[in-house]
Amino acid sequence: MRKKLNRFQLRTVAAVAASLLMAQAAWAVDPFTVRDIRVEGLQRVEPGTIFASLPFRVGETYSDDKGSTAIRALFGLGLFKDVRLEVSGDVLVVIVEERPTVADVDFVGTKEFDKDVLKKALREIGLADGRPFDKALADKAEQELKRQYINRSMYGAEVITTVTPIERNRVNVTFTVTEGDVAKIKDI
């Protein structure tokens, strides 16, 4: 059974379709020649890092495709929480929000492992002083610490990760460990 749309429904569908097309056109930027590139929001990252990642230079043509490529490249560096491109006339403005940097990694309550050995192991996976903080890496490090305690028959060990923001967009990462007792076989 086919149902016909009444006039109101047709007008509504047409209005929605037209507004979607206009919204898409509003976000689209006509290609233009870039006269200048400005970068806003940098705290520790050098501007050269941004410029080296852009797929266009001053004097070249900017398009939406190149803008999308630039955003992907900048996010791919792993240094930024947010990246936006804005156009002001023929000036391109790159606006970034840097991820916090790890100021210090510390361990509380670890008697079974040497802190320097733990720090070295974390450095190898990318969680170290001076590197951008990544919550996923901190979670991975916490799970790895738990696994190491299990390997030493310390099944009751608990690890809690605390991330403390400090000045200048930095964080301290503290792993607090409650080691518990070593499991022993009492009887077979």
mmCIF file of C-alpha atoms in Angstrom:
data_model
loop_
_atom_site.group_PDB
_atom_site.id
_atom_site.type_symbol
_atom_site.label_atom_id
_atom_site.label_comp_id
_atom_site.label_asym_id
_atom_site.label_seq_id
_atom_site.Cartn_x
_atom_site.Cartn_y
_atom_site.Cartn_z
ATOM 1 C CA MET A 1 0.000 0.000 0.000
ATOM 2 C CA ARG A 2 1.544 3.277 -1.129
ATOM 3 C CA LYS A 3 0.964 6.342 0.909
ATOM 4 C CA LYS A 4 1.075 9.794 -0.616
ATOM 5 C CA LEU A 5 2.654 12.677 1.227
ATOM 6 C CA ASN A 6 0.422 15.646 1.891
ATOM 7 C CA ARG A 7 1.536 19.194 1.080
ATOM 8 C CA PHE A 8 2.727 19.903 4.622
ATOM 9 C CA GLN A 9 4.915 16.783 4.669
ATOM 10 C CA LEU A 10 6.374 17.608 1.245
ATOM 11 C CA ARG A 11 7.206 21.165 2.308
ATOM 12 C CA THR A 12 8.770 19.903 5.553
ATOM 13 C CA VAL A 13 10.955 17.388 3.723
ATOM 14 C CA ALA A 14 11.989 20.039 1.178
ATOM 15 C CA ALA A 15 12.826 22.549 3.931
ATOM 16 C CA VAL A 16 14.927 20.021 5.850
ATOM 17 C CA ALA A 17 16.799 18.996 2.690
ATOM 18 C CA ALA A 18 17.454 22.629 1.751
ATOM 19 C CA SER A 19 18.700 23.510 5.237
ATOM 20 C CA LEU A 20 21.052 20.517 5.214
ATOM 21 C CA LEU A 21 22.477 21.599 1.876
ATOM 22 C CA MET A 22 22.920 25.180 3.089
ATOM 23 C CA ALA A 23 24.579 24.003 6.320
ATOM 24 C CA GLN A 24 27.042 21.938 4.317
ATOM 25 C CA ALA A 25 27.784 24.927 2.102
ATOM 26 C CA ALA A 26 28.311 27.120 5.181
ATOM 27 C CA TRP A 27 31.066 24.810 6.449
ATOM 28 C CA ALA A 28 32.710 24.489 3.077
ATOM 29 C CA VAL A 29 35.403 27.006 2.213
ATOM 30 C CA ASP A 30 36.054 28.020 -1.354
ATOM 31 C CA PRO A 31 39.675 27.291 -2.274
ATOM 32 C CA PHE A 32 41.893 30.352 -1.829
ATOM 33 C CA THR A 33 45.563 31.311 -1.879
ATOM 34 C CA VAL A 34 46.983 31.404 1.641
ATOM 35 C CA ARG A 35 48.541 34.809 2.371
ATOM 36 C CA ASP A 36 49.549 34.000 5.963
ATOM 37 C CA ILE A 37 49.336 31.166 8.506
ATOM 38 C CA ARG A 38 48.955 31.944 12.214
ATOM 39 C CA VAL A 39 49.117 29.460 15.076
ATOM 40 C CA GLU A 40 47.265 29.992 18.364
ATOM 41 C CA GLY A 41 47.275 27.999 21.598
ATOM 42 C CA LEU A 42 50.880 26.798 21.698
ATOM 43 C CA GLN A 43 52.506 26.443 25.111
ATOM 44 C CA ARG A 44 55.484 24.127 24.687
ATOM 45 C CA VAL A 45 55.313 22.816 21.132
ATOM 46 C CA GLU A 46 57.393 24.778 18.641
ATOM 47 C CA PRO A 47 55.535 26.515 15.784
ATOM 48 C CA GLY A 48 57.852 24.746 13.339
ATOM 49 C CA THR A 49 56.276 21.439 14.363
ATOM 50 C CA ILE A 50 52.903 22.758 13.215
ATOM 51 C CA PHE A 51 54.197 24.238 9.964
ATOM 52 C CA ALA A 52 56.098 21.050 9.081
ATOM 53 C CA SER A 53 52.872 19.031 9.415
ATOM 54 C CA LEU A 54 50.719 21.243 7.196
ATOM 55 C CA PRO A 55 50.142 20.013 3.618
ATOM 56 C CA PHE A 56 50.263 23.607 2.311
ATOM 57 C CA ARG A 57 52.444 26.700 2.648
ATOM 58 C CA VAL A 58 51.966 30.442 2.309
ATOM 59 C CA GLY A 59 51.318 31.203 -1.359
ATOM 60 C CA GLU A 60 49.705 27.820 -2.036
ATOM 61 C CA THR A 61 46.032 27.021 -2.466
ATOM 62 C CA TYR A 62 44.001 25.947 0.551
ATOM 63 C CA SER A 63 41.011 23.639 0.142
ATOM 64 C CA ASP A 64 38.743 21.689 2.491
ATOM 65 C CA ASP A 65 40.549 18.461 1.553
ATOM 66 C CA LYS A 66 43.918 19.949 2.522
ATOM 67 C CA GLY A 67 42.346 21.239 5.741
ATOM 68 C CA SER A 68 41.117 17.752 6.642
ATOM 69 C CA THR A 69 44.559 16.326 5.867
ATOM 70 C CA ALA A 70 46.188 18.987 8.070
ATOM 71 C CA ILE A 71 43.899 18.225 11.008
ATOM 72 C CA ARG A 72 44.583 14.480 10.728
ATOM 73 C CA ALA A 73 48.340 15.105 10.527
ATOM 74 C CA LEU A 74 48.337 17.376 13.584
ATOM 75 C CA PHE A 75 46.252 14.948 15.647
ATOM 76 C CA GLY A 76 48.578 12.171 14.474
ATOM 77 C CA LEU A 77 51.487 13.866 16.245
ATOM 78 C CA GLY A 78 49.870 12.913 19.557
ATOM 79 C CA LEU A 79 50.585 16.341 21.025
ATOM 80 C CA PHE A 80 47.128 17.918 20.877
ATOM 81 C CA LYS A 81 43.721 17.389 22.505
ATOM 82 C CA ASP A 82 42.011 19.650 19.979
ATOM 83 C CA VAL A 83 42.877 21.064 16.557
ATOM 84 C CA ARG A 84 40.797 23.536 14.553
ATOM 85 C CA LEU A 85 41.355 25.525 11.397
ATOM 86 C CA GLU A 86 39.700 28.897 10.907
ATOM 87 C CA VAL A 87 39.812 31.153 7.898
ATOM 88 C CA SER A 88 39.956 34.924 8.242
ATOM 89 C CA GLY A 89 40.001 36.397 4.745
ATOM 90 C CA ASP A 90 43.025 34.802 3.123
ATOM 91 C CA VAL A 91 44.722 34.076 6.458
ATOM 92 C CA LEU A 92 44.567 30.556 7.868
ATOM 93 C CA VAL A 93 44.509 30.302 11.669
ATOM 94 C CA VAL A 94 45.533 26.981 13.223
ATOM 95 C CA ILE A 95 44.107 26.736 16.756
ATOM 96 C CA VAL A 96 45.461 23.955 18.955
ATOM 97 C CA GLU A 97 45.006 22.783 22.522
ATOM 98 C CA GLU A 98 48.056 20.918 23.731
ATOM 99 C CA ARG A 99 47.816 17.750 25.756
ATOM 100 C CA PRO A 100 49.342 18.076 29.226
ATOM 101 C CA THR A 101 52.940 16.985 29.640
ATOM 102 C CA VAL A 102 54.039 14.524 32.301
ATOM 103 C CA ALA A 103 56.048 16.446 34.900
ATOM 104 C CA ASP A 104 56.780 13.488 37.174
ATOM 105 C CA VAL A 105 56.008 9.784 37.521
ATOM 106 C CA ASP A 106 56.126 8.421 41.054
ATOM 107 C CA PHE A 107 55.396 5.149 42.854
ATOM 108 C CA VAL A 108 54.072 4.851 46.398
ATOM 109 C CA GLY A 109 54.074 1.560 48.304
ATOM 110 C CA THR A 110 56.257 -0.475 45.954
ATOM 111 C CA LYS A 111 58.572 -2.685 47.998
ATOM 112 C CA GLU A 112 58.747 -5.616 45.585
ATOM 113 C CA PHE A 113 60.107 -3.586 42.634
ATOM 114 C CA ASP A 114 62.795 -0.926 42.308
ATOM 115 C CA LYS A 115 61.306 2.467 41.345
ATOM 116 C CA ASP A 116 64.040 3.152 38.774
ATOM 117 C CA VAL A 117 63.323 -0.165 37.033
ATOM 118 C CA LEU A 118 59.603 0.671 36.956
ATOM 119 C CA LYS A 119 60.274 4.163 35.551
ATOM 120 C CA LYS A 120 62.502 2.681 32.843
ATOM 121 C CA ALA A 121 59.782 0.193 31.874
ATOM 122 C CA LEU A 122 57.190 2.984 31.665
ATOM 123 C CA ARG A 123 59.552 5.126 29.599
ATOM 124 C CA GLU A 124 59.742 2.301 27.045
ATOM 125 C CA ILE A 125 55.959 2.350 26.548
ATOM 126 C CA GLY A 126 55.877 6.159 26.312
ATOM 127 C CA LEU A 127 54.884 7.257 29.821
ATOM 128 C CA ALA A 128 57.770 9.381 31.082
ATOM 129 C CA ASP A 129 58.709 12.828 32.317
ATOM 130 C CA GLY A 130 58.483 15.429 29.549
ATOM 131 C CA ARG A 131 56.235 13.386 27.246
ATOM 132 C CA PRO A 132 52.608 14.194 26.423
ATOM 133 C CA PHE A 133 50.243 12.546 28.895
ATOM 134 C CA ASP A 134 48.048 9.815 27.450
ATOM 135 C CA LYS A 135 45.348 8.356 29.712
ATOM 136 C CA ALA A 136 45.388 5.107 27.725
ATOM 137 C CA LEU A 137 49.114 4.663 28.432
ATOM 138 C CA ALA A 138 48.555 5.303 32.151
ATOM 139 C CA ASP A 139 45.803 2.668 32.169
ATOM 140 C CA LYS A 140 48.063 0.250 30.294
ATOM 141 C CA ALA A 141 50.876 0.884 32.792
ATOM 142 C CA GLU A 142 48.505 0.234 35.704
ATOM 143 C CA GLN A 143 47.429 -3.089 34.183
ATOM 144 C CA GLU A 144 51.050 -4.054 33.528
ATOM 145 C CA LEU A 145 51.980 -3.311 37.150
ATOM 146 C CA LYS A 146 49.128 -5.526 38.348
ATOM 147 C CA ARG A 147 50.296 -8.282 36.004
ATOM 148 C CA GLN A 148 53.854 -8.069 37.350
ATOM 149 C CA TYR A 149 52.585 -8.507 40.906
ATOM 150 C CA ILE A 150 50.470 -11.488 39.843
ATOM 151 C CA ASN A 151 53.599 -13.020 38.246
ATOM 152 C CA ARG A 152 55.220 -12.815 41.695
ATOM 153 C CA SER A 153 52.226 -14.573 43.319
ATOM 154 C CA MET A 154 50.971 -11.348 44.895
ATOM 155 C CA TYR A 155 47.369 -11.778 43.802
ATOM 156 C CA GLY A 156 45.981 -9.274 46.301
ATOM 157 C CA ALA A 157 48.040 -6.360 44.973
ATOM 158 C CA GLU A 158 46.065 -3.261 44.085
ATOM 159 C CA VAL A 159 47.295 -0.406 41.925
ATOM 160 C CA ILE A 160 45.588 2.986 41.794
ATOM 161 C CA THR A 161 46.691 5.652 39.333
ATOM 162 C CA THR A 162 46.315 9.294 40.326
ATOM 163 C CA VAL A 163 46.798 12.091 37.800
ATOM 164 C CA THR A 164 47.295 15.498 39.410
ATOM 165 C CA PRO A 165 47.194 18.613 37.198
ATOM 166 C CA ILE A 166 49.841 21.226 38.031
ATOM 167 C CA GLU A 167 50.776 24.612 36.569
ATOM 168 C CA ARG A 168 51.746 25.197 32.926
ATOM 169 C CA ASN A 169 49.552 22.375 31.564
ATOM 170 C CA ARG A 170 51.538 19.597 33.224
ATOM 171 C CA VAL A 171 50.521 16.574 35.313
ATOM 172 C CA ASN A 172 52.067 14.383 37.977
ATOM 173 C CA VAL A 173 51.269 10.679 37.658
ATOM 174 C CA THR A 174 51.376 8.621 40.857
ATOM 175 C CA PHE A 175 50.927 4.857 41.050
ATOM 176 C CA THR A 176 49.862 3.907 44.583
ATOM 177 C CA VAL A 177 50.406 0.212 45.262
ATOM 178 C CA THR A 178 49.021 -1.909 48.072
ATOM 179 C CA GLU A 179 51.089 -5.060 47.650
ATOM 180 C CA GLY A 180 49.238 -7.507 49.906
ATOM 181 C CA ASP A 181 50.648 -10.894 50.865
ATOM 182 C CA VAL A 182 52.421 -13.474 48.728
ATOM 183 C CA ALA A 183 50.172 -16.461 47.981
ATOM 184 C CA LYS A 184 51.600 -19.749 49.235
ATOM 185 C CA ILE A 185 50.521 -23.313 48.671
ATOM 186 C CA LYS A 186 49.611 -24.700 52.068
ATOM 187 C CA ASP A 187 48.594 -28.231 51.202
ATOM 188 C CA ILE A 188 48.419 -30.490 48.166
#
